[in-house]
Short mmCIF file of C-alpha atoms in Angstrom, two decimals:
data_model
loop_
_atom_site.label_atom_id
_atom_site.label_comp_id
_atom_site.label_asym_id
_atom_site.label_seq_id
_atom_site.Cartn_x
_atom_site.Cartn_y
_atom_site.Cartn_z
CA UNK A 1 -29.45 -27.24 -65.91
CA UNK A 2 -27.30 -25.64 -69.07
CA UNK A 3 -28.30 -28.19 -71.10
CA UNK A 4 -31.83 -28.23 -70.08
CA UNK A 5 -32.28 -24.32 -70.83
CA UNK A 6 -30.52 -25.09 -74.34
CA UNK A 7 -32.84 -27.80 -74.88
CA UNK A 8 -35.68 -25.82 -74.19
CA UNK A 9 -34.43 -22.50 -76.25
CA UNK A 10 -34.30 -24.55 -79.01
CA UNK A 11 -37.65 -25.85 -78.66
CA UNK A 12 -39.35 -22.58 -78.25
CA UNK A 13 -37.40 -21.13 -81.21
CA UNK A 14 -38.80 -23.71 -83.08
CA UNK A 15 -42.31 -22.14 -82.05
CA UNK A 16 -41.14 -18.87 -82.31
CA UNK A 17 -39.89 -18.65 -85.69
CA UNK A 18 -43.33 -18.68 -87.14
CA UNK A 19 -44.91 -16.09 -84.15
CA UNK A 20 -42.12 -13.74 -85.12
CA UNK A 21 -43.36 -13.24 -88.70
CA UNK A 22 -47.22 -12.87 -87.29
CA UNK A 23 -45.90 -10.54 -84.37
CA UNK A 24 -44.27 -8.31 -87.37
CA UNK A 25 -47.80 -8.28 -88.72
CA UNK A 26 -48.97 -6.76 -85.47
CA UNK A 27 -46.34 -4.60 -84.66
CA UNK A 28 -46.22 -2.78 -88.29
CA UNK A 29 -49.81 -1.95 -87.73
CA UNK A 30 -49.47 -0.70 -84.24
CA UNK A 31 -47.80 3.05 -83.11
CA UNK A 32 -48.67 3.70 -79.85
CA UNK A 33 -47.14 2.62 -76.49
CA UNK A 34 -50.42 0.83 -75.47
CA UNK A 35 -50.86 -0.91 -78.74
CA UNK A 36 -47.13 -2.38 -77.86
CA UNK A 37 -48.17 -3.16 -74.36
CA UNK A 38 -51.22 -4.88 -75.69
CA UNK A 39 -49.20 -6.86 -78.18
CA UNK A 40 -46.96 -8.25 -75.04
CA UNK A 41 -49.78 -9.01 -72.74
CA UNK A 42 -51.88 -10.89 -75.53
CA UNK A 43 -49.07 -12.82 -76.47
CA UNK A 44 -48.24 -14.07 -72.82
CA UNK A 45 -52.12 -14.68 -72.73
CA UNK A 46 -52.13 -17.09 -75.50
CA UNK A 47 -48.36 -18.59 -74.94
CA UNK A 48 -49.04 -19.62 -71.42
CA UNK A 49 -52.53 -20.83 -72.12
CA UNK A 50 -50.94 -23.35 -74.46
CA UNK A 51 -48.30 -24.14 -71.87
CA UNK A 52 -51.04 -24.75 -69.70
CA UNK A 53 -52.67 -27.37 -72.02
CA UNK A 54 -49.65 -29.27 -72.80
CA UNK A 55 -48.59 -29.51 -68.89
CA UNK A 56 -52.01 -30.50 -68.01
CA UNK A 57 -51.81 -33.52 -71.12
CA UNK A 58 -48.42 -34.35 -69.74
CA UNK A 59 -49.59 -35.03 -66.47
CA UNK A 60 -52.12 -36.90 -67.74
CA UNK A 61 -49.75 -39.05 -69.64
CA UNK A 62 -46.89 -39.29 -66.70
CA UNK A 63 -49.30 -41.95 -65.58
CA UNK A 64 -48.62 -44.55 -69.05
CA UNK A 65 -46.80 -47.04 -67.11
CA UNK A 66 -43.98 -48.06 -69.79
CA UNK A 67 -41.49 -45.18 -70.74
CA UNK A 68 -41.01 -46.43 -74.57
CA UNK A 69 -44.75 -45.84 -75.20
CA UNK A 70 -44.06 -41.73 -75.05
CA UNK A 71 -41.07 -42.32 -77.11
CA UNK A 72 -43.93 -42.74 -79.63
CA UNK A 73 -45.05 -38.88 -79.12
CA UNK A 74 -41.94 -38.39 -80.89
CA UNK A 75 -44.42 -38.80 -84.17
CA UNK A 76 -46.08 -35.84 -83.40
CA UNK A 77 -43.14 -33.59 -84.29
CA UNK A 78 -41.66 -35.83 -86.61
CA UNK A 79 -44.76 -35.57 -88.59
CA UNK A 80 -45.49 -31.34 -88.01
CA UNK A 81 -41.87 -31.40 -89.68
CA UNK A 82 -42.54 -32.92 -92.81
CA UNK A 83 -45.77 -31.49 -93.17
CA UNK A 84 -44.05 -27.44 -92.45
CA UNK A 85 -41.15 -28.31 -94.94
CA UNK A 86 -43.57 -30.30 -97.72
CA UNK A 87 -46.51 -28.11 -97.46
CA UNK A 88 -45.63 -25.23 -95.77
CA UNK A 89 -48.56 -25.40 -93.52
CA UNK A 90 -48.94 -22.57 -91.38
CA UNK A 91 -51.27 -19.66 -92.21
CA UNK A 92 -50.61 -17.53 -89.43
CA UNK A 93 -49.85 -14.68 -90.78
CA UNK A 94 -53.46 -14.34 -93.19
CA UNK A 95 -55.11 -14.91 -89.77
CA UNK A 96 -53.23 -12.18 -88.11
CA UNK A 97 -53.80 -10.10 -91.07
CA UNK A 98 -58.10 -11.36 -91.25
CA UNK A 99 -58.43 -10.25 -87.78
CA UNK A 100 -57.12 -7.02 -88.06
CA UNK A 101 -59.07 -5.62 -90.94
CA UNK A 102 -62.14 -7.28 -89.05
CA UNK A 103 -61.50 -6.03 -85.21
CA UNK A 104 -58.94 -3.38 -86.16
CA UNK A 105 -56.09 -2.28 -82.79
CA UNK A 106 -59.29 -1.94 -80.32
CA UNK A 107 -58.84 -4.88 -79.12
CA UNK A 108 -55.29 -6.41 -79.71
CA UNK A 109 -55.14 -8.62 -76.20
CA UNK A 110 -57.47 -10.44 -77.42
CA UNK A 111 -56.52 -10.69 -81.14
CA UNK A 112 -52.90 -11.54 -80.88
CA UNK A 113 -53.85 -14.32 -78.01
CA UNK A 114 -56.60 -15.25 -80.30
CA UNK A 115 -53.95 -15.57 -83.70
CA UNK A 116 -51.56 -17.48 -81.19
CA UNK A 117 -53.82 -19.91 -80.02
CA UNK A 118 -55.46 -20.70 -83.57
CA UNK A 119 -52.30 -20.32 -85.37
CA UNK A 120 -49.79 -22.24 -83.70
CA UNK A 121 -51.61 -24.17 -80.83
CA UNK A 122 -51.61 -27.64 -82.63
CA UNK A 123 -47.69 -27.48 -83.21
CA UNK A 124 -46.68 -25.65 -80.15
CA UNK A 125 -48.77 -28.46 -77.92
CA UNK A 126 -47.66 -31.55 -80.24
CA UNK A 127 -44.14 -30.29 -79.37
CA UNK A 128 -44.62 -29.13 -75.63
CA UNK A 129 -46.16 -32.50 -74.41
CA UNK A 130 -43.61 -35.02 -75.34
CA UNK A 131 -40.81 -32.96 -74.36
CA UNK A 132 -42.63 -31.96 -70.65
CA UNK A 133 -43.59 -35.83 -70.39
CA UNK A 134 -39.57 -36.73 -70.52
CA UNK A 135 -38.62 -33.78 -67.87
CA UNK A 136 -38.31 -34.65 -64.42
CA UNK A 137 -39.64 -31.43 -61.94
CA UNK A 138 -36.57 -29.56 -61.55
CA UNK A 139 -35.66 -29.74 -64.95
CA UNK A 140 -39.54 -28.87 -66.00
CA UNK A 141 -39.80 -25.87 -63.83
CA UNK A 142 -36.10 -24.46 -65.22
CA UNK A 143 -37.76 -25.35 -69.39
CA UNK A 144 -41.00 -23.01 -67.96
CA UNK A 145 -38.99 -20.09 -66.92
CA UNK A 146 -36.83 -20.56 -69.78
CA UNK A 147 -40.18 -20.23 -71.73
CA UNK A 148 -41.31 -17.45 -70.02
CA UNK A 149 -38.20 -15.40 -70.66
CA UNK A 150 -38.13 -16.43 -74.43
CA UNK A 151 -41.68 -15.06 -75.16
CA UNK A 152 -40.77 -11.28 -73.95
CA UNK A 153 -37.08 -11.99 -76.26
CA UNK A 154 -39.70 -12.68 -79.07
CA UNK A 155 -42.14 -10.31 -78.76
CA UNK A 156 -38.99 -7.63 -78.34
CA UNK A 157 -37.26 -9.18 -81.22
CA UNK A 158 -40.41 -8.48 -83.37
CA UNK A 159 -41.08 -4.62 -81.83
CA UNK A 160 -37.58 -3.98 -83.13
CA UNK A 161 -37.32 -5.69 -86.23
CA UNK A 162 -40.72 -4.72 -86.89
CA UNK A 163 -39.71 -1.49 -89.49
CA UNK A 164 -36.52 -2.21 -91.20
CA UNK A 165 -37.06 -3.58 -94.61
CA UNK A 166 -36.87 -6.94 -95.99
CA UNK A 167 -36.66 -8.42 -92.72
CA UNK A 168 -39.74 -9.56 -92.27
CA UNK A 169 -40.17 -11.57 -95.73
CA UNK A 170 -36.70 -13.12 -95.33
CA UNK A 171 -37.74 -14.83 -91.99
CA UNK A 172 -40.76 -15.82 -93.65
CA UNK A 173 -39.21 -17.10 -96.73
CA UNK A 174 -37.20 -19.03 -94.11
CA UNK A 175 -39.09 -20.33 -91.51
CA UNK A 176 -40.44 -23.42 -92.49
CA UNK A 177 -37.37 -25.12 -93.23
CA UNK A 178 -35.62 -23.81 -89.39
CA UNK A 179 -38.75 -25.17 -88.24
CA UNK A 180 -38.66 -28.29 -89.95
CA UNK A 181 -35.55 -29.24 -88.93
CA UNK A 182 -35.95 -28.42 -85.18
CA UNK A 183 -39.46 -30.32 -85.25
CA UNK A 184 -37.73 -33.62 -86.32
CA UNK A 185 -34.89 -33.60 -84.41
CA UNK A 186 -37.00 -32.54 -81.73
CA UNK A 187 -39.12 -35.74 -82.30
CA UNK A 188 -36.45 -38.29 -83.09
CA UNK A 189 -34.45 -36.88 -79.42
CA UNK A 190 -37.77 -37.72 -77.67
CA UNK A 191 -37.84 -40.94 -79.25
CA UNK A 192 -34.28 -42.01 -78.56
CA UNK A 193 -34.61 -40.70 -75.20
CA UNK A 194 -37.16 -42.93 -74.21
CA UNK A 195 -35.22 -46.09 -75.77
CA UNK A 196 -38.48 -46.66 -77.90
CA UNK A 197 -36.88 -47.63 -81.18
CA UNK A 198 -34.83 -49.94 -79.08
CA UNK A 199 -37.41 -51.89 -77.02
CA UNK A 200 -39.42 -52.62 -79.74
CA UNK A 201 -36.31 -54.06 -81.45
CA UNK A 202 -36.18 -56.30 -78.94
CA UNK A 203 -39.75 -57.41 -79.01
CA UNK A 204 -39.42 -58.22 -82.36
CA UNK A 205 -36.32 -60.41 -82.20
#
């Protein structure tokens, strides 16, 4: 179970880097306790609606009847990882920023689930699915309350963080190379755990 909640903190962090810098964004802009409330809510909205997607594709793909064919998910992160740390491909934080001068604090549930979801819902499912699909129940169920712990630690991280300076551009000066790192490891674990490399080794020779 230790292992499983450090597996899984790692994983989210490797989400969560990138959120931080967009929840900084949010939180500079906001003053009142509602605003912060708002900023929580609307970032558990559009965290566990991801979560929801990638559980519902990794049902679907608990059904592919030979284990070393979801080693191959393994790509997904692999290839997220090169693209963060060659292109830095993430533009969070001018969506964040877009949607506030358009719709302003009024109505920040719905903005900051919005920014999640657009910003970070292709990498945060491409990494949630392979790793749910090699879980077994008990150890899925401890990686979702992990996850639902994590998102308040972010979200507080960010309130507090939110208005000393220089913080904000150094984790953003620095996140695509923490999350590049964690994405490919991430992928090659998933492919190693499923003995993927290995099996087609052996249908090769």
């Amino acid at each position: 179970m230790f292992q499983t909640i450090i597996t899984a903190t790692v994983l989210y962090t490797a989400t969560a880097v990138d959120l931080l810098v967009i929840l900084l964004i949010f939180f500079a802009r906001s003053s009142t306790k509602k605003e912060y409330r708002n900023i929580y809510i609307g970032q558990y909205l559009g965290s566990i609606i991801l979560i929801l997607v990638s559980l519902f594709l990794a049902f679907v793909l608990n059904y592919v009847p030979e284990k070393w064919m979801l080693g191959l998910l393994g790509i997904i992160p692999i290839y997220f990882g090169v693209k963060v740390a060659l292109y830095d491909d993430c533009a969070g934080e001018k969506r964040a920023k877009k949607e506030l001068d358009k719709k302003g604090l009024s109505k920040l549930i719905g903005t900051v689930a919005l920014v999640t979801i657009a910003s970070c819902g292709a990498d945060n499912i491409g990494l949630f699915v392979p790793y749910f699909v090699s879980l077994n129940m008990s150890n899925l169920i401890v990686t979702l309350i992990t996850f639902l712990v994590l998102i308040f630690v972010l979200v507080f991280t960010a309130q507090k963080i939110a208005n000393i300076p220089g913080i904000g551009g150094t984790i953003e000066k620095y996140s695509r190379w923490i999350m590049a790192v964690i994405y490919i490891g991430l992928g090659m674990f998933i492919i190693i755990e499923n003995k993927t490399i290995q099996t087609i080794l052996e249908f090769l020779f």
